[in-house]
Short mmCIF file of C-alpha atoms in Angstrom, two decimals:
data_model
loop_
_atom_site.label_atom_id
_atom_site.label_comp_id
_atom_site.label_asym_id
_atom_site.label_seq_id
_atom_site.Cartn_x
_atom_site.Cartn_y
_atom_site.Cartn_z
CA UNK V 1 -11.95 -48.78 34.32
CA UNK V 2 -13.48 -45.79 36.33
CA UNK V 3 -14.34 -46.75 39.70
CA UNK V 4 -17.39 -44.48 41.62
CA UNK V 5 -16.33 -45.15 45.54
CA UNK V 6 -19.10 -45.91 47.51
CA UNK V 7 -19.06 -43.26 50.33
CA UNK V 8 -19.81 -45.52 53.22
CA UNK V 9 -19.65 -49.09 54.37
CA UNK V 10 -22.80 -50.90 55.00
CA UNK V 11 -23.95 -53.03 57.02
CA UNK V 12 -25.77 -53.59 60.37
CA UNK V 13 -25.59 -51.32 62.84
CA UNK V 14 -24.44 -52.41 66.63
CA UNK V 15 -27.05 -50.73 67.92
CA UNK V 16 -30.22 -50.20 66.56
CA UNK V 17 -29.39 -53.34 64.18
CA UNK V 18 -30.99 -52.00 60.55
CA UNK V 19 -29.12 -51.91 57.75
CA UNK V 20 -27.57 -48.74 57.04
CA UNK V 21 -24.48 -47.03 56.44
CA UNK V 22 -22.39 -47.11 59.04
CA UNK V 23 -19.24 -45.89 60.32
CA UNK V 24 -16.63 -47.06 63.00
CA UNK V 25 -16.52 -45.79 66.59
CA UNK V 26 -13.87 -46.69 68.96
CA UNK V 27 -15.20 -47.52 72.76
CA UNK V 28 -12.09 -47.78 74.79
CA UNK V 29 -10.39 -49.94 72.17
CA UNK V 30 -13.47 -52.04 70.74
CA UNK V 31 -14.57 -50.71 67.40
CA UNK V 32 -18.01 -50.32 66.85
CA UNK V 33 -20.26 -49.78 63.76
CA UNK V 34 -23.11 -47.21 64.15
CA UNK V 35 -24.98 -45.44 61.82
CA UNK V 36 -25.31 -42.05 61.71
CA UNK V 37 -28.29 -41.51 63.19
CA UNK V 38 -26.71 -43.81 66.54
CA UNK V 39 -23.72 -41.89 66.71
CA UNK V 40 -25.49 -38.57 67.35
CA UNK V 41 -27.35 -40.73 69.76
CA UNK V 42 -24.37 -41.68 71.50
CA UNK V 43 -22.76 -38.38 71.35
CA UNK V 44 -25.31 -36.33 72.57
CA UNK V 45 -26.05 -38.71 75.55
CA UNK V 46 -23.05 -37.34 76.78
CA UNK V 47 -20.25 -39.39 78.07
CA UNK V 48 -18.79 -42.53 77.87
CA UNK V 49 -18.25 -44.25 81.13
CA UNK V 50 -15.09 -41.89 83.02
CA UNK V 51 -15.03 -39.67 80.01
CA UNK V 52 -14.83 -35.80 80.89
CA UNK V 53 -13.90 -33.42 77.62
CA UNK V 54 -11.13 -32.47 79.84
CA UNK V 55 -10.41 -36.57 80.29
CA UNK V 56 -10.24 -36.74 76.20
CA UNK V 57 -8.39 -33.52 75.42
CA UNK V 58 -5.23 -34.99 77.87
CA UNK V 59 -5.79 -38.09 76.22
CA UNK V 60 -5.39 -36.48 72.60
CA UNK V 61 -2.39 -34.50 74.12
CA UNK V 62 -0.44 -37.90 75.33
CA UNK V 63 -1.60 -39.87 72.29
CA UNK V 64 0.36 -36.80 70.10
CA UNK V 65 3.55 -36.86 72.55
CA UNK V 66 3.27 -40.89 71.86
CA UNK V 67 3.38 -39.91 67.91
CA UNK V 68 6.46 -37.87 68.66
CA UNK V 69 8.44 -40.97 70.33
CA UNK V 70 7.29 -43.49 68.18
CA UNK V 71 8.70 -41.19 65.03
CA UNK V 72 11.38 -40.08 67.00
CA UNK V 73 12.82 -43.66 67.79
CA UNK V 74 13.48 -44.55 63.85
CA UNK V 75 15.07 -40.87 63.25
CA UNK V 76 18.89 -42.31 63.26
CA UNK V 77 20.17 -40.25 60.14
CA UNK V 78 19.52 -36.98 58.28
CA UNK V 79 18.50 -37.45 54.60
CA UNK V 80 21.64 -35.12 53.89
CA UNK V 81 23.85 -37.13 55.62
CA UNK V 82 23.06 -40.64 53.58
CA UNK V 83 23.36 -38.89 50.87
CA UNK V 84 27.08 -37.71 51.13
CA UNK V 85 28.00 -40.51 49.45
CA UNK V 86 26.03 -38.99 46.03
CA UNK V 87 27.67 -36.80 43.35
CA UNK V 88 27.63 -33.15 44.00
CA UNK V 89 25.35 -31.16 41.36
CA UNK V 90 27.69 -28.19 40.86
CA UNK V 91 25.61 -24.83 39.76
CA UNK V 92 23.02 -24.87 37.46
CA UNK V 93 22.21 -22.05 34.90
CA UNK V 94 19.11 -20.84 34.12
CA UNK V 95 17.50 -18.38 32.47
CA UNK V 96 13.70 -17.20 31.31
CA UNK V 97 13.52 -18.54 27.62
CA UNK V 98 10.03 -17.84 26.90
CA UNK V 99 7.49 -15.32 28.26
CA UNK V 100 3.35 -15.97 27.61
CA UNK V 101 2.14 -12.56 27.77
CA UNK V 102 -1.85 -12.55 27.48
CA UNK V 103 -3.26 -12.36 31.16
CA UNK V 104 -4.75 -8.80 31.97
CA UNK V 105 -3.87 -9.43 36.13
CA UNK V 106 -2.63 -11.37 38.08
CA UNK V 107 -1.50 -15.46 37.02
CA UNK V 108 -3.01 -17.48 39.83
CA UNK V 109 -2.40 -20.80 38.58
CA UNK V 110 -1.42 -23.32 35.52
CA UNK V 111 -1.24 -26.97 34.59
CA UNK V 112 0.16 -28.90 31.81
CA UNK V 113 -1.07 -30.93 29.89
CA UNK V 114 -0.14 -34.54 29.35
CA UNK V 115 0.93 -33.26 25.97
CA UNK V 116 3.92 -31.63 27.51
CA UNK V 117 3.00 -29.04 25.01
CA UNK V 118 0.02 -27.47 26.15
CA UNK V 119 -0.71 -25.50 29.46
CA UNK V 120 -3.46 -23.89 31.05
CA UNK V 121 -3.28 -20.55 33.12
CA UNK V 122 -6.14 -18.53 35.54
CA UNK V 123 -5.65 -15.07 36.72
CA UNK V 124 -7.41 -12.23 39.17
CA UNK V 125 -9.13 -11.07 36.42
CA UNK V 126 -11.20 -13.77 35.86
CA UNK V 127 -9.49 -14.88 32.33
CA UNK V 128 -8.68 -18.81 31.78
CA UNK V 129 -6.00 -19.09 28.78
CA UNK V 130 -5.16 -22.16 27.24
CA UNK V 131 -1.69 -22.14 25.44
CA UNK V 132 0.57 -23.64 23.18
CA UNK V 133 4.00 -23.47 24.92
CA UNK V 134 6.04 -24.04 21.62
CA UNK V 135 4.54 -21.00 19.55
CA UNK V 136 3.36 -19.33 22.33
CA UNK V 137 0.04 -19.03 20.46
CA UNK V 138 -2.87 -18.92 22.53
CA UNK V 139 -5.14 -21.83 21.49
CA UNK V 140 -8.36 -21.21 23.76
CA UNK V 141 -9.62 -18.45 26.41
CA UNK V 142 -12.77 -18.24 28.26
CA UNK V 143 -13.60 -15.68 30.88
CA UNK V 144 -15.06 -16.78 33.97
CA UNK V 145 -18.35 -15.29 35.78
CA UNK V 146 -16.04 -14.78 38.96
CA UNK V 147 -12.64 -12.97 39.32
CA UNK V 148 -9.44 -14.44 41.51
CA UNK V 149 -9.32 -17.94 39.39
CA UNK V 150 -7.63 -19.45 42.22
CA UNK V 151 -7.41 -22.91 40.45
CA UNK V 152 -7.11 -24.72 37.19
CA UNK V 153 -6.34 -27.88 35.93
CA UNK V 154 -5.65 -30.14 32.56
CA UNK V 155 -7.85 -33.48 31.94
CA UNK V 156 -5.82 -36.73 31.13
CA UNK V 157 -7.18 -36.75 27.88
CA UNK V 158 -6.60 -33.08 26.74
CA UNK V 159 -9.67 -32.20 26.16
CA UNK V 160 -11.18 -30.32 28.70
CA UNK V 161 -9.72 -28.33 31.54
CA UNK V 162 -11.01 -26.99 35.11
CA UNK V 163 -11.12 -24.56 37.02
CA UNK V 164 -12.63 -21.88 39.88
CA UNK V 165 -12.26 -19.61 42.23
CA UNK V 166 -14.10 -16.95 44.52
CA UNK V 167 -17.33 -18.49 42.86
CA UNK V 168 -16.79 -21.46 45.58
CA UNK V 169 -17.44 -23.90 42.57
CA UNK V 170 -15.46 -26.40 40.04
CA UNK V 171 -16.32 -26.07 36.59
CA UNK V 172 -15.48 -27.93 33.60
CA UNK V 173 -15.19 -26.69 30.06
CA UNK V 174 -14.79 -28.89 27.29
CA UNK V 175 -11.75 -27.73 24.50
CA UNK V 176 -13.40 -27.75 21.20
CA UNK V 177 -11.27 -26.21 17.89
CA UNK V 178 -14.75 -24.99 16.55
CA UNK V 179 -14.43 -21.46 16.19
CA UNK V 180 -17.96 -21.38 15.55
CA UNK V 181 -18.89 -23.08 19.31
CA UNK V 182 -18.07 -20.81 22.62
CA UNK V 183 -16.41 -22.17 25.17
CA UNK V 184 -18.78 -20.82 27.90
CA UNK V 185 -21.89 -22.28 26.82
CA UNK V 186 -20.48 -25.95 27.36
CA UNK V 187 -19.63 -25.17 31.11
CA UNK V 188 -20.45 -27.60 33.30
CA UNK V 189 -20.44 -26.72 37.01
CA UNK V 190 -19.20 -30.24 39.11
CA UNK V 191 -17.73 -28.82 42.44
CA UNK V 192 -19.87 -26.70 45.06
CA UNK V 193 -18.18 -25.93 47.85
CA UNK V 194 -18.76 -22.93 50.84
CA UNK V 195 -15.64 -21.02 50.33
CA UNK V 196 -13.50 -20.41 47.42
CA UNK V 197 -12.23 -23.38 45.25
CA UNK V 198 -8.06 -22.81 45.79
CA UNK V 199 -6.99 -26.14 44.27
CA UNK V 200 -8.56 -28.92 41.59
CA UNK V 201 -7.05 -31.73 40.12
CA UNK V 202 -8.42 -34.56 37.87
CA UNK V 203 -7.53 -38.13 39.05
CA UNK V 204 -6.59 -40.34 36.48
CA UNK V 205 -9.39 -40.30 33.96
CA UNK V 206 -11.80 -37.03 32.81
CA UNK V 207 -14.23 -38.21 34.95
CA UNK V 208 -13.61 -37.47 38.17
CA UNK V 209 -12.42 -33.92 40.26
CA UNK V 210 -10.43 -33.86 43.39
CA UNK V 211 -10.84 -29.93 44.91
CA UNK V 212 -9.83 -28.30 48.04
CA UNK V 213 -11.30 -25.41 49.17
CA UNK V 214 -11.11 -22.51 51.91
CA UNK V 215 -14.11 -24.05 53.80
CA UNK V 216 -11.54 -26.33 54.95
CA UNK V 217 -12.48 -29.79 53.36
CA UNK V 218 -10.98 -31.56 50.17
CA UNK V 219 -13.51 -33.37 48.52
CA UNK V 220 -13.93 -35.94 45.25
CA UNK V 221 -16.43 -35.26 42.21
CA UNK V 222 -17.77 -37.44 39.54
CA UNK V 223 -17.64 -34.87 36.84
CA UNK V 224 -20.74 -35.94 34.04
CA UNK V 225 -23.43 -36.20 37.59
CA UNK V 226 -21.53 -33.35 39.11
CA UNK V 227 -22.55 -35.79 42.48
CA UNK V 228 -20.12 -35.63 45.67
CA UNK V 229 -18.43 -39.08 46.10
CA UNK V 230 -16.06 -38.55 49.27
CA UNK V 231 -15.41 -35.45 51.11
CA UNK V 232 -12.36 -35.03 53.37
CA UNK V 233 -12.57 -33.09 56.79
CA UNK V 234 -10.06 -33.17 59.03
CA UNK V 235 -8.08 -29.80 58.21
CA UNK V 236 -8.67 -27.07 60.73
CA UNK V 237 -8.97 -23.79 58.56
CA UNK V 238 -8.50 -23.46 54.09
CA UNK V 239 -7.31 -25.91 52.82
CA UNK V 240 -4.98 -24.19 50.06
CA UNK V 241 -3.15 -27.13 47.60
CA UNK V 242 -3.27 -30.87 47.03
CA UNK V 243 -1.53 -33.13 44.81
CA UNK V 244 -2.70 -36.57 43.82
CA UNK V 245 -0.43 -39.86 44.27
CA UNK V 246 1.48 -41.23 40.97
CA UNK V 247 -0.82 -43.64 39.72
CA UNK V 248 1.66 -47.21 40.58
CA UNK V 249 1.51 -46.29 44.56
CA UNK V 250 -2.35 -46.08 44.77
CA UNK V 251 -5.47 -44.33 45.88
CA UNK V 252 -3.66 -41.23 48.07
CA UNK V 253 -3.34 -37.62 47.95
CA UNK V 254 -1.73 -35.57 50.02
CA UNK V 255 -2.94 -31.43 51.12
CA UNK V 256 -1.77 -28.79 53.08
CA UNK V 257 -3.28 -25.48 54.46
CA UNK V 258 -3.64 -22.62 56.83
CA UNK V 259 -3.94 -24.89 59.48
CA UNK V 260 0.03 -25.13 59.01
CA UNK V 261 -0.92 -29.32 58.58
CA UNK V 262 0.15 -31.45 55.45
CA UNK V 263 -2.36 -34.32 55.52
CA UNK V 264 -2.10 -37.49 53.51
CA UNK V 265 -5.83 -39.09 52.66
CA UNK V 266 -7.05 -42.27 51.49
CA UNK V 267 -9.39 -41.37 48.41
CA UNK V 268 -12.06 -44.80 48.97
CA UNK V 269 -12.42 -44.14 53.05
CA UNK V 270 -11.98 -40.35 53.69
CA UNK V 271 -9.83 -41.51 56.38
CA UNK V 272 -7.02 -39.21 56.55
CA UNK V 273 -3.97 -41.93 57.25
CA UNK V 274 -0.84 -39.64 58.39
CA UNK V 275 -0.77 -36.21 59.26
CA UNK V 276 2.46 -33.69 59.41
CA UNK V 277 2.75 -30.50 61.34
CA UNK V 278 5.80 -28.93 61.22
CA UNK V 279 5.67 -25.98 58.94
CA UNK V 280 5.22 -22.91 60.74
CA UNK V 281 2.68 -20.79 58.92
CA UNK V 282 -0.08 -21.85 56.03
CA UNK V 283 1.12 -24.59 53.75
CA UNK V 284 1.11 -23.29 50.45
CA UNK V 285 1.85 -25.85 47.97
CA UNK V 286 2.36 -29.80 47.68
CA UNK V 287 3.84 -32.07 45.66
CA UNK V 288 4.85 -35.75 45.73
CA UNK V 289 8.39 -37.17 45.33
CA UNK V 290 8.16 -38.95 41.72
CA UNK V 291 8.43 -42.72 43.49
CA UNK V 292 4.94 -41.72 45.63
CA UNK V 293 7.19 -42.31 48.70
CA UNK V 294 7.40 -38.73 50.11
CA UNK V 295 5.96 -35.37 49.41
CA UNK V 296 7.59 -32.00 49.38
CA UNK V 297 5.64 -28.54 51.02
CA UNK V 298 6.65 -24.84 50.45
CA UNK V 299 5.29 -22.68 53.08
CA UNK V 300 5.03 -18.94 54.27
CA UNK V 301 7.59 -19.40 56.96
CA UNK V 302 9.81 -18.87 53.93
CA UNK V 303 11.23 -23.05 53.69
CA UNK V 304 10.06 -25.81 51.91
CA UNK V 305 10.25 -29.74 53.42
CA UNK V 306 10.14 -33.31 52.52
CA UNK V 307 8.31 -35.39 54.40
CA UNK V 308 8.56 -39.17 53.55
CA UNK V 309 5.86 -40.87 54.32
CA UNK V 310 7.47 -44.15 55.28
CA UNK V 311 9.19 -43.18 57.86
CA UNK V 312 6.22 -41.26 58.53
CA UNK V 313 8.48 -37.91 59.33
CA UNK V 314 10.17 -34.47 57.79
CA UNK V 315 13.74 -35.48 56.96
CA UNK V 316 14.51 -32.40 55.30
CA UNK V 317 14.57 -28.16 55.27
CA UNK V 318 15.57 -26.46 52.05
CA UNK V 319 16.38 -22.62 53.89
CA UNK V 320 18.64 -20.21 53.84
CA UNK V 321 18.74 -17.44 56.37
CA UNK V 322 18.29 -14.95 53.13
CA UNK V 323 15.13 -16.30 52.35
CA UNK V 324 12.38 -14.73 53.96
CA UNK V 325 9.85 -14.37 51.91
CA UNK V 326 7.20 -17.49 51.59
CA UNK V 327 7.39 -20.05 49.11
CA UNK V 328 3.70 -20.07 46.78
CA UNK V 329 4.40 -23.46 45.07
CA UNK V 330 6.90 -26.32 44.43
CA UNK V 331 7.79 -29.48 41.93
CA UNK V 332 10.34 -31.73 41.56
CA UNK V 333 12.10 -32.60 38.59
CA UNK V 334 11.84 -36.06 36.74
CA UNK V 335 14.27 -37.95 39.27
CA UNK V 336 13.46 -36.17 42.06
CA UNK V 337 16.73 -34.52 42.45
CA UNK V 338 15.43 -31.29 41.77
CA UNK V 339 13.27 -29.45 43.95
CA UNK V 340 11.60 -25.87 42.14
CA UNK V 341 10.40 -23.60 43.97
CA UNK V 342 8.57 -20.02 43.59
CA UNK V 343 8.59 -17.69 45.94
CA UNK V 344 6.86 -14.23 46.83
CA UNK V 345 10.06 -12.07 46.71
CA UNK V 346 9.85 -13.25 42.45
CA UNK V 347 12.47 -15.21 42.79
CA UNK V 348 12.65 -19.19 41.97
CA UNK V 349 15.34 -21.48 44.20
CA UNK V 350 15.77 -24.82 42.69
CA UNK V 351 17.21 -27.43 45.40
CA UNK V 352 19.06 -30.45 45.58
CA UNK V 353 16.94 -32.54 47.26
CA UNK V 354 19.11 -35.22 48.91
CA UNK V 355 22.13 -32.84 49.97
CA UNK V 356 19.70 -29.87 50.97
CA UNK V 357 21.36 -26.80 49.09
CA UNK V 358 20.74 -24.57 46.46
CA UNK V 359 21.94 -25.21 43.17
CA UNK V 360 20.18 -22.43 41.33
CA UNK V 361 18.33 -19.18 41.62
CA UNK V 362 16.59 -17.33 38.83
CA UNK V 363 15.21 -14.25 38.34
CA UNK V 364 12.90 -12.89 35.44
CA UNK V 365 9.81 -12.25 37.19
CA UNK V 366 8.62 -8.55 38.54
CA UNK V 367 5.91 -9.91 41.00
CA UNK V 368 5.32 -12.79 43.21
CA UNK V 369 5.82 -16.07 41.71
CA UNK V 370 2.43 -17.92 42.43
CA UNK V 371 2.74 -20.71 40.99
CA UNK V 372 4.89 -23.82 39.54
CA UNK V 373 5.17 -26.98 37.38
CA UNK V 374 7.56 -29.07 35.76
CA UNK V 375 6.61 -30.47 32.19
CA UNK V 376 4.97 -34.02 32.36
CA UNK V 377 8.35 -35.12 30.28
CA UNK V 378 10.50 -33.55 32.73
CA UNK V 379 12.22 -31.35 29.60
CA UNK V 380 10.92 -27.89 31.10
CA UNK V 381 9.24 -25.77 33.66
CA UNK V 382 7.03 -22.86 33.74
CA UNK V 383 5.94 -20.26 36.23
CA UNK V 384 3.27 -17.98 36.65
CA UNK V 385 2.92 -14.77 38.36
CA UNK V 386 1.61 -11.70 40.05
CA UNK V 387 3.43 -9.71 37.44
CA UNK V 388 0.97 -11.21 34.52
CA UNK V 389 3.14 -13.53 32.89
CA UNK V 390 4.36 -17.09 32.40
CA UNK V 391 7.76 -17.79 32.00
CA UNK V 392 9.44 -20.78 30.69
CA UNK V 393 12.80 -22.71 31.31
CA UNK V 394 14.02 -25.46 29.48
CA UNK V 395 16.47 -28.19 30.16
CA UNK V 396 18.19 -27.93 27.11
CA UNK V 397 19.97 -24.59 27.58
CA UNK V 398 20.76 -25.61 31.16
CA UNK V 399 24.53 -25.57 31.72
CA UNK V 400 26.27 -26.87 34.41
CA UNK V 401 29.37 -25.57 35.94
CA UNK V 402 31.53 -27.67 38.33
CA UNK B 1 -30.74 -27.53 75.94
CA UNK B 2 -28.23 -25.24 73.40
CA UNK B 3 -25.83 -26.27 75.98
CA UNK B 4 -26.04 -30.18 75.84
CA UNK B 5 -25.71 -29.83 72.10
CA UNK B 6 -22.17 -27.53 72.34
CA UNK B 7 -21.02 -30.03 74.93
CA UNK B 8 -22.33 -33.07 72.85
CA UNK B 9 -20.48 -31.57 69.30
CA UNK B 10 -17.21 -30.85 71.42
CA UNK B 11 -17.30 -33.99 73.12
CA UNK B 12 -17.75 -35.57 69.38
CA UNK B 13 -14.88 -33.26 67.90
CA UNK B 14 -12.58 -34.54 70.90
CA UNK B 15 -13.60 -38.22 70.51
CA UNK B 16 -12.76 -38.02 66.85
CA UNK B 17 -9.18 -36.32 66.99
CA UNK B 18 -8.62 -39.28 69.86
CA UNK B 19 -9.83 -42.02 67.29
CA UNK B 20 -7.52 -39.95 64.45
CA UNK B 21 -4.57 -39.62 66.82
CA UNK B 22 -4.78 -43.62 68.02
CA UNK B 23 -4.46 -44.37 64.29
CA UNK B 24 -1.77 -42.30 63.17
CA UNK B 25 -0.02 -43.50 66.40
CA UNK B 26 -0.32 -47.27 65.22
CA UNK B 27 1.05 -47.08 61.96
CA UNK B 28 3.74 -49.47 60.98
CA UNK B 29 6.96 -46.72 59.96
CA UNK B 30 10.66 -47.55 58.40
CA UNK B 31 13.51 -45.91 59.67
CA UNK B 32 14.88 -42.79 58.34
CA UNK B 33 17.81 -45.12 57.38
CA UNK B 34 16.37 -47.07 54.98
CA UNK B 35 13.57 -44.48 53.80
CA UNK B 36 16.43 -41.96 53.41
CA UNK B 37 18.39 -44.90 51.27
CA UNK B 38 15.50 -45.75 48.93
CA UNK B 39 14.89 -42.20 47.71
CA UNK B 40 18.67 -42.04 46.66
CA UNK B 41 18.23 -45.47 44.56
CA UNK B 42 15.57 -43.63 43.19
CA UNK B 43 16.90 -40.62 41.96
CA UNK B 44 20.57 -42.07 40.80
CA UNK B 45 18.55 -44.07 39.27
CA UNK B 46 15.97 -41.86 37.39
CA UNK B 47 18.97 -39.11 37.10
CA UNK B 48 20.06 -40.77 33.29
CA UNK B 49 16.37 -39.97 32.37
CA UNK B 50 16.26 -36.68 33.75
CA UNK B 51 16.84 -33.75 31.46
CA UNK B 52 17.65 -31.28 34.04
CA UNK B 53 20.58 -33.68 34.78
CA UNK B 54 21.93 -34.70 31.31
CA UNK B 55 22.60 -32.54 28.49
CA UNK B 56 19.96 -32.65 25.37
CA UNK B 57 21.35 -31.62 22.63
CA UNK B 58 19.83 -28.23 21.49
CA UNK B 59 18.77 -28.90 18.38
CA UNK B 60 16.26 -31.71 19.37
CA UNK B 61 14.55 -28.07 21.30
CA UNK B 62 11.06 -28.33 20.39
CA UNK B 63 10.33 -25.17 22.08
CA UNK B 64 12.84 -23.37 20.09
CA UNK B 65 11.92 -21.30 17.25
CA UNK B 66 12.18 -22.44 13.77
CA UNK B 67 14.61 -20.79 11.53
CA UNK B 68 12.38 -19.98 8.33
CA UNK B 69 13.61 -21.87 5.25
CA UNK B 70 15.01 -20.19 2.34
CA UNK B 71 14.01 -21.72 -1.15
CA UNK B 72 17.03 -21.76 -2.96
#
């Protein structure tokens, strides 16, 4: 069942008493339910009782160093070091087995499909390309008003994909096998934001868009009203990726950007409900751990991290001193063990998660690698680039060497 | 009057990050331990399933291309 979330809670409000929507204020540590219209009140009366900016600035600065301690009291182990006791990986080979040549410029971005047979790819030029990985055939293409098609995405059901870019909106396009119907005229514009779109992602159904944007705010879409249902602020400058929760571990999503912050949201309240801030330049890509319990980042301070979100810290680095070029996007594998990543000097690193070190490098590409996914069936990956291909990997040719 | 309303917006902005910051601060978090432990279960256990891990036989490749067939 598709659920629309209502955007606010309503009720009365503690201080002017009508019914509105309302949301919480904290007064020393009393919560308190105004509406909108009170807040502002509030707010621009000034100050609370002993309450200078300088008085809650110091406060924010003690409440972080108080987050610090708290995590930094249930830090007894590194991830690498409980997992000594796990099988060593030996090195894996890999090479390119396909390439999807097609795009005119740059590839921006691609999704699967739940098919594990189809994908979808954007590029600079403006050109969305919908492709069928096991010919190679392309199966649909559409050029888009705008160029720099920062973002694209798959629906669940396979029969429509997403996507924007520089045109600051999120637009859907229905796949039909008509040759007699163009794609274009069925666009359906859902997302408006006031920057360019850089991420979209459907949630579990057609009907609804999650997108993230370089105005800084995330923000969720019902797709046939094209009407916002939640928006998420919070981040402090673009917000460039986001990656929805597996369905079993609930309503979350997690998204990182410039502001060098990975921040986990809950999707009904707009509440962001744990926030990470270790990465040391924009946040590039994000992906959850398959179990929903952690998340992995790559970043342009050339590492990529996992973050669990139980115990609520990083407990890993995957680095090497001769990488120095950022990572653009990352995905794990099926179990988990894997961690692939793409990085701007064309190379991809693929990771052992749990012992931290790199069990594979491969080359192919002749540009930035920009972006990153593993097959919904775990069986294959593909990457996209500046160099204006797609390349694909497959498990099956994989050989490992102890 | 432009003033008030600067002050009144950063006073809001600060207000908020202290409301955000209280929150995080209070959450209820495992050690690294047992967080660390769980994420092993989970891949040893999903590792049988994954096909980056096991073999799969080559000729089950769906993505690789078909040898044409010859009519005898």
């Amino acid at each position: 069942m598709d659920q629309t979330f209502l955007v606010n809670v309503f009720g009365s409000c503690d201080r002017c008493f009508k019914q509105r929507a309302l949301r919480p204020v904290f007064k020393k540590s009393e919560q308190l339910n105004y509406c909108s219209l009170c807040a502002e009140i509030m707010a621009a009366d000034g100050l609370h009782e002993n309450e200078t900016l300088a008085s809650l600035k110091s406060e924010a600065e003690s409440l972080k160093g108080k987050l610090e301690e708290e995590r930094a009291k249930l830090h007894d182990v590194e991830l690498h070091q409980v997992a000594e006791r796990v099988e060593a990986l030996g090195q894996f080979v890999m090479k390119t087995r396909r390439t999807l040549k097609g795009h005119g410029n740059k590839v921006l971005c691609m999704d699967w499909c739940k098919d594990k047979r189809r994908l979808v790819s954007s590029s600079q030029d403006g050109k969305v390309i919908v492709w069928d990985s096991f010919t190679t055939n392309k199966e649909h293409a559409v050029t888009m008003p705008c160029t720099w098609v920062m973002a694209c995405a798959y629906a669940p059901s396979g029969c429509a994909i997403a996507c924007g870019g520089l045109d600051n909106k999120c637009s859907v396009y229905p796949l039909t096998f008509d040759k007699n119907e163009n794609m274009a005229a069925k666009k359906k514009s859902v997302a408006m934001h006031t920057n360019y779109l850089s991420a979209c992602s459907f949630t579990n159904s057609d009907m609804q868009i999650l997108t993230a944007s370089g105005d800084g705010t995330c923000a969720l879409w019902d797709v046939e009203s094209g009407q916002l249902l939640q928006s998420f602020h919070g981040h402090g400058a673009d917000v460039l990726c986001l990656d929805l929760a597996p369905s079993e571990t609930g309503n979350t999503f997690v998204s990182g950007g410039c502001d060098k912050k990975a921040m986990v949201w809950d999707m009904r309240s707009g509440q962001c409900v744990q926030a990470f801030e270790t990465h040391e330049s924009d946040i590039n890509s994000v992906r959850y751990y398959p179990s929903g319990d952690a998340f992995a980042s790559g970043s342009d301070d050339a590492t990529c991290r996992l973050y669990d979100l139980r115990a609520d810290r990083e407990v890993a680095i995957y680095s090497k001193e001769s990488i120095i070029f950022g990572a653009s996007s990352v995905d794990f594998s099926l179990s988990g063990r894997l961690l692939f990543a793409g990085y701007n000097d064309y190379t991809i690193n693929v990771w052992d998660v749990l012992k931290g070190s790199r069990v594979s490098i491969l080359f192919g590409h002749e540009n930035r690698v920009s972006t990153l996914r593993v097959s919904p069936d775990g069986t294959a990956f593909c990457s996209g680039s500046w160099d204006h291909t797609l390349r694909l990997g497959w498990a099956w040719a994989a050989k490992r060497e102890l | 009057m432009s003033s008030k309303v600067t002050i009144g917006s950063d006073i809001r902005q600060a207000r908020r990050a202290v409301e955000q910051l209280r929150m995080e601060a209070g959450i209820d978090r495992m050690k690294v331990s047992k967080a660390a432990a769980d994420l092993l279960q989970f891949c040893t256990e999903q590792a049988k399933s994954d096909p980056f891990l096991v073999g799969i036989p080559a000729t089950i490749n769906p993505f690789k291309e078909k040898k044409p067939c010859a009519i005898l």
